């Protein structure tokens, strides 16, 4: 699997070259948010607002009202938890084209609880006019700015940084409000997002070898959540569905799928893999993925609970299909 | 159509009629934000008649039914900014932050020919666009300002954008003094100074009181001029009932920095009957025992 480096930075510079109305706002974390290269390339379109996120969000609203397209760059946690009222009243209510590019989604930082955006989707999904994207790989990073641009209103992107795997073909960009079907099957459905998709791909490969028929769908649009692919997938599987997300299991992908199951009257079971109603702490990505159950083995346990079938898969079996060397943090 | 040139006496008449009209609403409706009208009537009258460079209103002269909240399917609804004229490079913009002052905005628009007097009868009437606390669609409002502290940032972002576009029009903001307690206001002043936004003019209605009492007792913001100067603003400290003083203050040089005009006011100005209620004038209700006195006063205004 190819690992791409600083994809967002390159992409943002390219995007700005084609969109003169695009400006970057930074909350003093530009160099931590892959945007330093943008500062060097477009110093007159890069505005530092300092460590003052509330002002930055409302300031962006003022720029957007005048025809600019502000792209706010800081850690995701500072773009929703700290500034919720500014996000809602300055930006979401008037439905302005402001793009929140939030880095370090979920457990993606050893910085610990203050730096981890683990409930952003739950908080933002119920905000009218907001659109939410959760990026899964380098191909999606390359395509998300166009998808976000086409949205009429504010957009929140959970952005991955630095070394990001390319899981999906470069010539198959993400599509607004459409899941990406990675494997087709009829026994169970797996819906995964963000960094969990790679783990789900590993688990799916091993489970398929054991004879299970899996429809694995990667989700990158968390709101709206009206994708017919999700409904079709849920309707055709025999045992039920598992969701897997880099987020608490209340209010995120799992809850969105649960809503669809209930609203569509689909009588199927759902198991939600993700952070289980807890704050997390600071450590390496793989340590946290294992500790909080965002890894392939946890998914396999969920599949066992769903199907009642024991597959005898151990950690060693999964090592063989490791796509990325996670020990290099 | 050339804009009318107002004499100082005519501006004072506008202010007095605004105050009188809101006293009428207070008596008819059982209550209103009358203290704010008393403190800011001269500020609004001066801005709309002697300071702001606005084009002719494009807003409806009549009140209109609530046009719906903004959404991807409803972005072309009639906006409150229409009453400030077309967005033009050389024209000013005016943001009102304390949205509780909505009645003062509406009544000033009516006194300056930007909306009809009949429209005021729809003030705070269910289903109309003349809400008690203004939002994007309310006549005279550029944005949804009810959550205090955000509008100064939005206005500065707007001013920043206008600088980038090399527009010559200025961006005016009206703040209330209590709002300065919000940390975001200081973040905004900090950034406005940093980006040298000398196209920003902030008028602050310093009436010295807020819902729970005198500002100095609730959460003191003084010395306000020194604090604002320390944050990089040019500050003028004037009597907020002195029309000429405010017009003069709006014209001082403030190259490379935002201008703040501190307008020292009284929330009982023009209606002495309110003096004894100070500092509790956030929302004024007139009971039956006082009704005759207030009505008598109203008739003499």
mmCIF file of N, CA and C in Angstrom, chain B residues 89-198:
data_model
loop_
_atom_site.group_PDB
_atom_site.id
_atom_site.type_symbol
_atom_site.label_atom_id
_atom_site.label_comp_id
_atom_site.label_asym_id
_atom_site.label_seq_id
_atom_site.Cartn_x
_atom_site.Cartn_y
_atom_site.Cartn_z
ATOM 1 N N UNK B 89 -18.847 49.454 -3.509
ATOM 2 C CA UNK B 89 -17.478 49.599 -2.998
ATOM 3 C C UNK B 89 -17.296 50.872 -2.170
ATOM 4 N N UNK B 90 -17.970 51.942 -2.560
ATOM 5 C CA UNK B 90 -17.742 53.214 -1.864
ATOM 6 C C UNK B 90 -18.754 53.467 -0.744
ATOM 7 N N UNK B 91 -19.687 52.543 -0.556
ATOM 8 C CA UNK B 91 -20.709 52.755 0.465
ATOM 9 C C UNK B 91 -20.316 52.077 1.778
ATOM 10 N N UNK B 92 -20.865 52.606 2.873
ATOM 11 C CA UNK B 92 -20.601 52.038 4.186
ATOM 12 C C UNK B 92 -21.521 50.847 4.450
ATOM 13 N N UNK B 93 -21.142 50.089 5.460
ATOM 14 C CA UNK B 93 -21.995 48.996 5.958
ATOM 15 C C UNK B 93 -22.183 49.218 7.443
ATOM 16 N N UNK B 94 -23.294 48.766 7.964
ATOM 17 C CA UNK B 94 -23.603 49.028 9.375
ATOM 18 C C UNK B 94 -24.115 47.763 10.057
ATOM 19 N N UNK B 95 -23.335 47.281 11.004
ATOM 20 C CA UNK B 95 -23.695 46.077 11.767
ATOM 21 C C UNK B 95 -24.148 46.486 13.173
ATOM 22 N N UNK B 96 -25.310 46.002 13.563
ATOM 23 C CA UNK B 96 -25.793 46.243 14.922
ATOM 24 C C UNK B 96 -25.599 44.970 15.724
ATOM 25 N N UNK B 97 -24.779 45.052 16.755
ATOM 26 C CA UNK B 97 -24.480 43.845 17.517
ATOM 27 C C UNK B 97 -25.517 43.533 18.595
ATOM 28 N N UNK B 98 -25.882 44.496 19.447
ATOM 29 C CA UNK B 98 -26.890 44.157 20.465
ATOM 30 C C UNK B 98 -28.273 44.111 19.821
ATOM 31 N N UNK B 99 -28.691 42.927 19.441
ATOM 32 C CA UNK B 99 -29.913 42.789 18.648
ATOM 33 C C UNK B 99 -31.168 43.147 19.448
ATOM 34 N N UNK B 100 -31.007 43.302 20.766
ATOM 35 C CA UNK B 100 -32.140 43.768 21.577
ATOM 36 C C UNK B 100 -32.562 45.185 21.179
ATOM 37 N N UNK B 101 -31.656 45.886 20.483
ATOM 38 C CA UNK B 101 -31.962 47.248 20.053
ATOM 39 C C UNK B 101 -32.809 47.261 18.779
ATOM 40 N N UNK B 102 -33.382 46.132 18.419
ATOM 41 C CA UNK B 102 -34.096 46.038 17.137
ATOM 42 C C UNK B 102 -35.156 47.120 16.978
ATOM 43 N N UNK B 103 -35.912 47.385 18.042
ATOM 44 C CA UNK B 103 -36.977 48.391 17.907
ATOM 45 C C UNK B 103 -36.377 49.756 17.564
ATOM 46 N N UNK B 104 -35.182 50.038 18.093
ATOM 47 C CA UNK B 104 -34.539 51.325 17.799
ATOM 48 C C UNK B 104 -34.128 51.368 16.324
ATOM 49 N N UNK B 105 -33.632 50.229 15.825
ATOM 50 C CA UNK B 105 -33.262 50.155 14.407
ATOM 51 C C UNK B 105 -34.493 50.383 13.538
ATOM 52 N N UNK B 106 -35.565 49.642 13.826
ATOM 53 C CA UNK B 106 -36.774 49.750 12.994
ATOM 54 C C UNK B 106 -37.315 51.179 13.008
ATOM 55 N N UNK B 107 -37.390 51.760 14.217
ATOM 56 C CA UNK B 107 -37.986 53.095 14.320
ATOM 57 C C UNK B 107 -37.098 54.138 13.635
ATOM 58 N N UNK B 108 -35.779 53.956 13.696
ATOM 59 C CA UNK B 108 -34.907 54.907 13.009
ATOM 60 C C UNK B 108 -35.059 54.756 11.495
ATOM 61 N N UNK B 109 -35.189 53.518 11.033
ATOM 62 C CA UNK B 109 -35.436 53.307 9.595
ATOM 63 C C UNK B 109 -36.725 54.018 9.179
ATOM 64 N N UNK B 110 -37.728 53.935 10.040
ATOM 65 C CA UNK B 110 -39.023 54.564 9.718
ATOM 66 C C UNK B 110 -38.881 56.090 9.689
ATOM 67 N N UNK B 111 -38.135 56.633 10.648
ATOM 68 C CA UNK B 111 -37.991 58.094 10.715
ATOM 69 C C UNK B 111 -37.113 58.640 9.594
ATOM 70 N N UNK B 112 -36.331 57.762 8.963
ATOM 71 C CA UNK B 112 -35.439 58.217 7.894
ATOM 72 C C UNK B 112 -35.920 57.738 6.526
ATOM 73 N N UNK B 113 -37.162 57.293 6.461
ATOM 74 C CA UNK B 113 -37.780 56.978 5.178
ATOM 75 C C UNK B 113 -37.357 55.666 4.548
ATOM 76 N N UNK B 114 -36.759 54.769 5.375
ATOM 77 C CA UNK B 114 -36.309 53.494 4.802
ATOM 78 C C UNK B 114 -37.332 52.375 4.996
ATOM 79 N N UNK B 115 -38.313 52.613 5.839
ATOM 80 C CA UNK B 115 -39.420 51.667 6.001
ATOM 81 C C UNK B 115 -40.613 52.498 6.441
ATOM 82 N N UNK B 116 -41.822 51.985 6.221
ATOM 83 C CA UNK B 116 -42.996 52.803 6.554
ATOM 84 C C UNK B 116 -43.259 52.803 8.055
ATOM 85 N N UNK B 117 -43.970 53.810 8.513
ATOM 86 C CA UNK B 117 -44.371 53.846 9.921
ATOM 87 C C UNK B 117 -45.361 52.724 10.225
ATOM 88 N N UNK B 118 -46.160 52.374 9.226
ATOM 89 C CA UNK B 118 -47.121 51.282 9.447
ATOM 90 C C UNK B 118 -46.416 49.959 9.730
ATOM 91 N N UNK B 119 -45.239 49.792 9.123
ATOM 92 C CA UNK B 119 -44.502 48.540 9.318
ATOM 93 C C UNK B 119 -44.198 48.315 10.798
ATOM 94 N N UNK B 120 -43.985 49.415 11.530
ATOM 95 C CA UNK B 120 -43.641 49.299 12.944
ATOM 96 C C UNK B 120 -44.773 48.611 13.730
ATOM 97 N N UNK B 121 -45.988 48.729 13.210
ATOM 98 C CA UNK B 121 -47.110 48.074 13.913
ATOM 99 C C UNK B 121 -46.962 46.558 13.931
ATOM 100 N N UNK B 122 -46.101 46.026 13.052
ATOM 101 C CA UNK B 122 -45.868 44.574 13.035
ATOM 102 C C UNK B 122 -44.708 44.178 13.953
ATOM 103 N N UNK B 123 -44.162 45.177 14.685
ATOM 104 C CA UNK B 123 -43.068 44.874 15.599
ATOM 105 C C UNK B 123 -43.492 43.814 16.611
ATOM 106 N N UNK B 124 -42.720 42.746 16.694
ATOM 107 C CA UNK B 124 -42.970 41.667 17.668
ATOM 108 C C UNK B 124 -44.366 41.060 17.518
ATOM 109 N N UNK B 125 -44.880 41.069 16.282
ATOM 110 C CA UNK B 125 -46.154 40.407 16.009
ATOM 111 C C UNK B 125 -45.843 39.046 15.367
ATOM 112 N N UNK B 126 -46.478 38.014 15.863
ATOM 113 C CA UNK B 126 -46.198 36.653 15.382
ATOM 114 C C UNK B 126 -46.267 36.555 13.861
ATOM 115 N N UNK B 127 -45.267 35.923 13.274
ATOM 116 C CA UNK B 127 -45.309 35.612 11.849
ATOM 117 C C UNK B 127 -44.723 36.676 10.940
ATOM 118 N N UNK B 128 -44.232 37.803 11.515
ATOM 119 C CA UNK B 128 -43.696 38.870 10.675
ATOM 120 C C UNK B 128 -42.185 38.993 10.851
ATOM 121 N N UNK B 129 -41.604 39.819 9.982
ATOM 122 C CA UNK B 129 -40.140 39.916 9.963
ATOM 123 C C UNK B 129 -39.599 40.973 10.925
ATOM 124 N N UNK B 130 -40.464 41.503 11.779
ATOM 125 C CA UNK B 130 -40.057 42.611 12.658
ATOM 126 C C UNK B 130 -39.863 42.107 14.085
ATOM 127 N N UNK B 131 -39.046 41.082 14.253
ATOM 128 C CA UNK B 131 -38.924 40.460 15.564
ATOM 129 C C UNK B 131 -38.344 41.383 16.634
ATOM 130 N N UNK B 132 -38.631 41.022 17.858
ATOM 131 C CA UNK B 132 -38.196 41.809 18.999
ATOM 132 C C UNK B 132 -36.665 41.818 19.101
ATOM 133 N N UNK B 133 -36.044 40.692 18.774
ATOM 134 C CA UNK B 133 -34.583 40.605 18.730
ATOM 135 C C UNK B 133 -34.213 40.233 17.301
ATOM 136 N N UNK B 134 -33.445 41.089 16.648
ATOM 137 C CA UNK B 134 -33.272 40.991 15.194
ATOM 138 C C UNK B 134 -32.388 39.850 14.732
ATOM 139 N N UNK B 135 -32.561 39.476 13.458
ATOM 140 C CA UNK B 135 -31.718 38.473 12.787
ATOM 141 C C UNK B 135 -31.540 38.895 11.324
ATOM 142 N N UNK B 136 -30.927 38.034 10.542
ATOM 143 C CA UNK B 136 -30.544 38.374 9.160
ATOM 144 C C UNK B 136 -31.662 39.021 8.328
ATOM 145 N N UNK B 137 -32.889 38.558 8.587
ATOM 146 C CA UNK B 137 -34.015 38.994 7.760
ATOM 147 C C UNK B 137 -34.681 40.256 8.307
ATOM 148 N N UNK B 138 -34.269 40.694 9.491
ATOM 149 C CA UNK B 138 -34.943 41.834 10.129
ATOM 150 C C UNK B 138 -34.448 43.139 9.519
ATOM 151 N N UNK B 139 -35.372 44.062 9.217
ATOM 152 C CA UNK B 139 -34.955 45.317 8.586
ATOM 153 C C UNK B 139 -33.811 45.997 9.343
ATOM 154 N N UNK B 140 -32.751 46.331 8.615
ATOM 155 C CA UNK B 140 -31.617 47.034 9.215
ATOM 156 C C UNK B 140 -30.538 46.127 9.794
ATOM 157 N N UNK B 141 -30.774 44.819 9.809
ATOM 158 C CA UNK B 141 -29.764 43.902 10.345
ATOM 159 C C UNK B 141 -28.993 43.221 9.216
ATOM 160 N N UNK B 142 -27.676 43.268 9.335
ATOM 161 C CA UNK B 142 -26.817 42.630 8.342
ATOM 162 C C UNK B 142 -26.590 41.163 8.711
ATOM 163 N N UNK B 143 -26.741 40.850 9.995
ATOM 164 C CA UNK B 143 -26.417 39.490 10.451
ATOM 165 C C UNK B 143 -27.265 39.150 11.671
ATOM 166 N N UNK B 144 -27.127 37.909 12.109
ATOM 167 C CA UNK B 144 -27.853 37.432 13.280
ATOM 168 C C UNK B 144 -26.981 37.660 14.505
ATOM 169 N N UNK B 145 -27.367 38.650 15.294
ATOM 170 C CA UNK B 145 -26.421 39.180 16.269
ATOM 171 C C UNK B 145 -26.780 38.883 17.716
ATOM 172 N N UNK B 146 -27.864 38.158 17.931
ATOM 173 C CA UNK B 146 -28.363 38.008 19.300
ATOM 174 C C UNK B 146 -27.411 37.358 20.274
ATOM 175 N N UNK B 147 -26.508 36.525 19.793
ATOM 176 C CA UNK B 147 -25.492 35.962 20.684
ATOM 177 C C UNK B 147 -24.361 36.983 20.746
ATOM 178 N N UNK B 148 -24.210 37.626 21.889
ATOM 179 C CA UNK B 148 -23.353 38.809 21.976
ATOM 180 C C UNK B 148 -21.867 38.482 21.793
ATOM 181 N N UNK B 149 -21.165 39.447 21.241
ATOM 182 C CA UNK B 149 -19.714 39.317 21.087
ATOM 183 C C UNK B 149 -19.280 38.850 19.716
ATOM 184 N N UNK B 150 -20.201 38.312 18.919
ATOM 185 C CA UNK B 150 -19.786 37.750 17.629
ATOM 186 C C UNK B 150 -19.776 38.790 16.505
ATOM 187 N N UNK B 151 -20.645 39.770 16.585
ATOM 188 C CA UNK B 151 -20.805 40.687 15.454
ATOM 189 C C UNK B 151 -19.556 41.525 15.194
ATOM 190 N N UNK B 152 -18.847 41.901 16.246
ATOM 191 C CA UNK B 152 -17.622 42.677 16.039
ATOM 192 C C UNK B 152 -16.627 41.862 15.199
ATOM 193 N N UNK B 153 -16.571 40.553 15.435
ATOM 194 C CA UNK B 153 -15.674 39.697 14.636
ATOM 195 C C UNK B 153 -16.160 39.589 13.196
ATOM 196 N N UNK B 154 -17.477 39.412 13.025
ATOM 197 C CA UNK B 154 -18.032 39.301 11.671
ATOM 198 C C UNK B 154 -17.784 40.600 10.907
ATOM 199 N N UNK B 155 -18.027 41.724 11.578
ATOM 200 C CA UNK B 155 -17.838 43.023 10.923
ATOM 201 C C UNK B 155 -16.370 43.235 10.563
ATOM 202 N N UNK B 156 -15.478 42.821 11.435
ATOM 203 C CA UNK B 156 -14.045 42.978 11.134
ATOM 204 C C UNK B 156 -13.630 42.044 10.002
ATOM 205 N N UNK B 157 -14.189 40.836 9.963
ATOM 206 C CA UNK B 157 -13.923 39.961 8.824
ATOM 207 C C UNK B 157 -14.421 40.596 7.532
ATOM 208 N N UNK B 158 -15.573 41.240 7.612
ATOM 209 C CA UNK B 158 -16.117 41.950 6.456
ATOM 210 C C UNK B 158 -15.192 43.099 6.056
ATOM 211 N N UNK B 159 -14.722 43.842 7.052
ATOM 212 C CA UNK B 159 -13.816 44.963 6.778
ATOM 213 C C UNK B 159 -12.501 44.461 6.181
ATOM 214 N N UNK B 160 -12.026 43.339 6.709
ATOM 215 C CA UNK B 160 -10.804 42.719 6.179
ATOM 216 C C UNK B 160 -10.999 42.380 4.698
ATOM 217 N N UNK B 161 -12.138 41.765 4.401
ATOM 218 C CA UNK B 161 -12.442 41.405 3.009
ATOM 219 C C UNK B 161 -12.508 42.659 2.131
ATOM 220 N N UNK B 162 -13.115 43.710 2.649
ATOM 221 C CA UNK B 162 -13.260 44.936 1.846
ATOM 222 C C UNK B 162 -11.901 45.590 1.606
ATOM 223 N N UNK B 163 -11.013 45.473 2.587
ATOM 224 C CA UNK B 163 -9.639 45.968 2.378
ATOM 225 C C UNK B 163 -8.967 45.172 1.266
ATOM 226 N N UNK B 164 -9.130 43.845 1.317
ATOM 227 C CA UNK B 164 -8.508 42.991 0.299
ATOM 228 C C UNK B 164 -9.036 43.346 -1.086
ATOM 229 N N UNK B 165 -10.307 43.727 -1.138
ATOM 230 C CA UNK B 165 -10.926 44.093 -2.414
ATOM 231 C C UNK B 165 -10.706 45.567 -2.751
ATOM 232 N N UNK B 166 -10.001 46.264 -1.864
ATOM 233 C CA UNK B 166 -9.679 47.682 -2.044
ATOM 234 C C UNK B 166 -10.925 48.552 -2.188
ATOM 235 N N UNK B 167 -11.934 48.202 -1.412
ATOM 236 C CA UNK B 167 -13.139 49.033 -1.385
ATOM 237 C C UNK B 167 -12.925 50.194 -0.407
ATOM 238 N N UNK B 168 -13.517 51.319 -0.709
ATOM 239 C CA UNK B 168 -13.284 52.503 0.120
ATOM 240 C C UNK B 168 -14.345 52.696 1.202
ATOM 241 N N UNK B 169 -15.465 52.020 1.078
ATOM 242 C CA UNK B 169 -16.525 52.159 2.083
ATOM 243 C C UNK B 169 -16.067 51.649 3.441
ATOM 244 N N UNK B 170 -16.652 52.242 4.482
ATOM 245 C CA UNK B 170 -16.266 51.830 5.827
ATOM 246 C C UNK B 170 -17.271 50.838 6.417
ATOM 247 N N UNK B 171 -16.848 50.158 7.465
ATOM 248 C CA UNK B 171 -17.709 49.203 8.160
ATOM 249 C C UNK B 171 -17.959 49.739 9.563
ATOM 250 N N UNK B 172 -19.206 50.063 9.845
ATOM 251 C CA UNK B 172 -19.593 50.567 11.162
ATOM 252 C C UNK B 172 -20.212 49.447 11.978
ATOM 253 N N UNK B 173 -19.938 49.495 13.266
ATOM 254 C CA UNK B 173 -20.509 48.506 14.179
ATOM 255 C C UNK B 173 -21.062 49.244 15.386
ATOM 256 N N UNK B 174 -22.261 48.861 15.800
ATOM 257 C CA UNK B 174 -22.747 49.369 17.076
ATOM 258 C C UNK B 174 -22.644 48.252 18.114
ATOM 259 N N UNK B 175 -21.934 48.545 19.203
ATOM 260 C CA UNK B 175 -21.838 47.600 20.321
ATOM 261 C C UNK B 175 -22.516 48.213 21.536
ATOM 262 N N UNK B 176 -22.897 47.353 22.451
ATOM 263 C CA UNK B 176 -23.323 47.840 23.764
ATOM 264 C C UNK B 176 -22.167 47.613 24.725
ATOM 265 N N UNK B 177 -22.128 48.386 25.805
ATOM 266 C CA UNK B 177 -20.956 48.291 26.676
ATOM 267 C C UNK B 177 -20.883 46.952 27.410
ATOM 268 N N UNK B 178 -22.024 46.405 27.803
ATOM 269 C CA UNK B 178 -21.987 45.133 28.514
ATOM 270 C C UNK B 178 -21.358 44.017 27.680
ATOM 271 N N UNK B 179 -21.540 44.132 26.401
ATOM 272 C CA UNK B 179 -21.033 43.118 25.478
ATOM 273 C C UNK B 179 -19.504 43.012 25.471
ATOM 274 N N UNK B 180 -18.879 44.094 25.871
ATOM 275 C CA UNK B 180 -17.420 44.122 25.925
ATOM 276 C C UNK B 180 -16.897 43.093 26.937
ATOM 277 N N UNK B 181 -17.792 42.629 27.792
ATOM 278 C CA UNK B 181 -17.386 41.589 28.752
ATOM 279 C C UNK B 181 -17.068 40.263 28.063
ATOM 280 N N UNK B 182 -17.588 40.065 26.878
ATOM 281 C CA UNK B 182 -17.290 38.838 26.135
ATOM 282 C C UNK B 182 -15.829 38.840 25.677
ATOM 283 N N UNK B 183 -15.138 37.749 25.938
ATOM 284 C CA UNK B 183 -13.735 37.661 25.519
ATOM 285 C C UNK B 183 -13.559 37.811 24.022
ATOM 286 N N UNK B 184 -14.526 37.337 23.266
ATOM 287 C CA UNK B 184 -14.397 37.398 21.804
ATOM 288 C C UNK B 184 -14.258 38.835 21.315
ATOM 289 N N UNK B 185 -14.896 39.794 22.005
ATOM 290 C CA UNK B 185 -14.790 41.192 21.580
ATOM 291 C C UNK B 185 -13.325 41.628 21.585
ATOM 292 N N UNK B 186 -12.605 41.186 22.604
ATOM 293 C CA UNK B 186 -11.194 41.584 22.708
ATOM 294 C C UNK B 186 -10.338 40.849 21.683
ATOM 295 N N UNK B 187 -10.698 39.625 21.392
ATOM 296 C CA UNK B 187 -10.010 38.908 20.298
ATOM 297 C C UNK B 187 -10.180 39.689 18.995
ATOM 298 N N UNK B 188 -11.378 40.220 18.807
ATOM 299 C CA UNK B 188 -11.663 40.954 17.568
ATOM 300 C C UNK B 188 -10.872 42.266 17.511
ATOM 301 N N UNK B 189 -10.852 43.018 18.609
ATOM 302 C CA UNK B 189 -10.084 44.267 18.626
ATOM 303 C C UNK B 189 -8.594 43.991 18.399
ATOM 304 N N UNK B 190 -8.122 42.921 19.040
ATOM 305 C CA UNK B 190 -6.726 42.504 18.863
ATOM 306 C C UNK B 190 -6.406 42.283 17.383
ATOM 307 N N UNK B 191 -7.293 41.541 16.710
ATOM 308 C CA UNK B 191 -7.047 41.214 15.298
ATOM 309 C C UNK B 191 -7.277 42.426 14.390
ATOM 310 N N UNK B 192 -8.254 43.254 14.731
ATOM 311 C CA UNK B 192 -8.525 44.449 13.918
ATOM 312 C C UNK B 192 -7.317 45.390 13.942
ATOM 313 N N UNK B 193 -6.672 45.501 15.096
ATOM 314 C CA UNK B 193 -5.465 46.318 15.197
ATOM 315 C C UNK B 193 -4.323 45.674 14.425
ATOM 316 N N UNK B 194 -4.193 44.359 14.591
ATOM 317 C CA UNK B 194 -3.107 43.628 13.922
ATOM 318 C C UNK B 194 -3.207 43.782 12.413
ATOM 319 N N UNK B 195 -4.425 43.712 11.883
ATOM 320 C CA UNK B 195 -4.607 43.839 10.435
ATOM 321 C C UNK B 195 -4.847 45.295 10.001
ATOM 322 N N UNK B 196 -4.629 46.222 10.954
ATOM 323 C CA UNK B 196 -4.679 47.664 10.643
ATOM 324 C C UNK B 196 -5.980 48.053 9.939
ATOM 325 N N UNK B 197 -7.089 47.595 10.489
ATOM 326 C CA UNK B 197 -8.380 47.823 9.833
ATOM 327 C C UNK B 197 -8.879 49.238 10.136
ATOM 328 N N UNK B 198 -8.346 50.209 9.400
ATOM 329 C CA UNK B 198 -8.778 51.588 9.615
ATOM 330 C C UNK B 198 -10.057 51.909 8.835
#
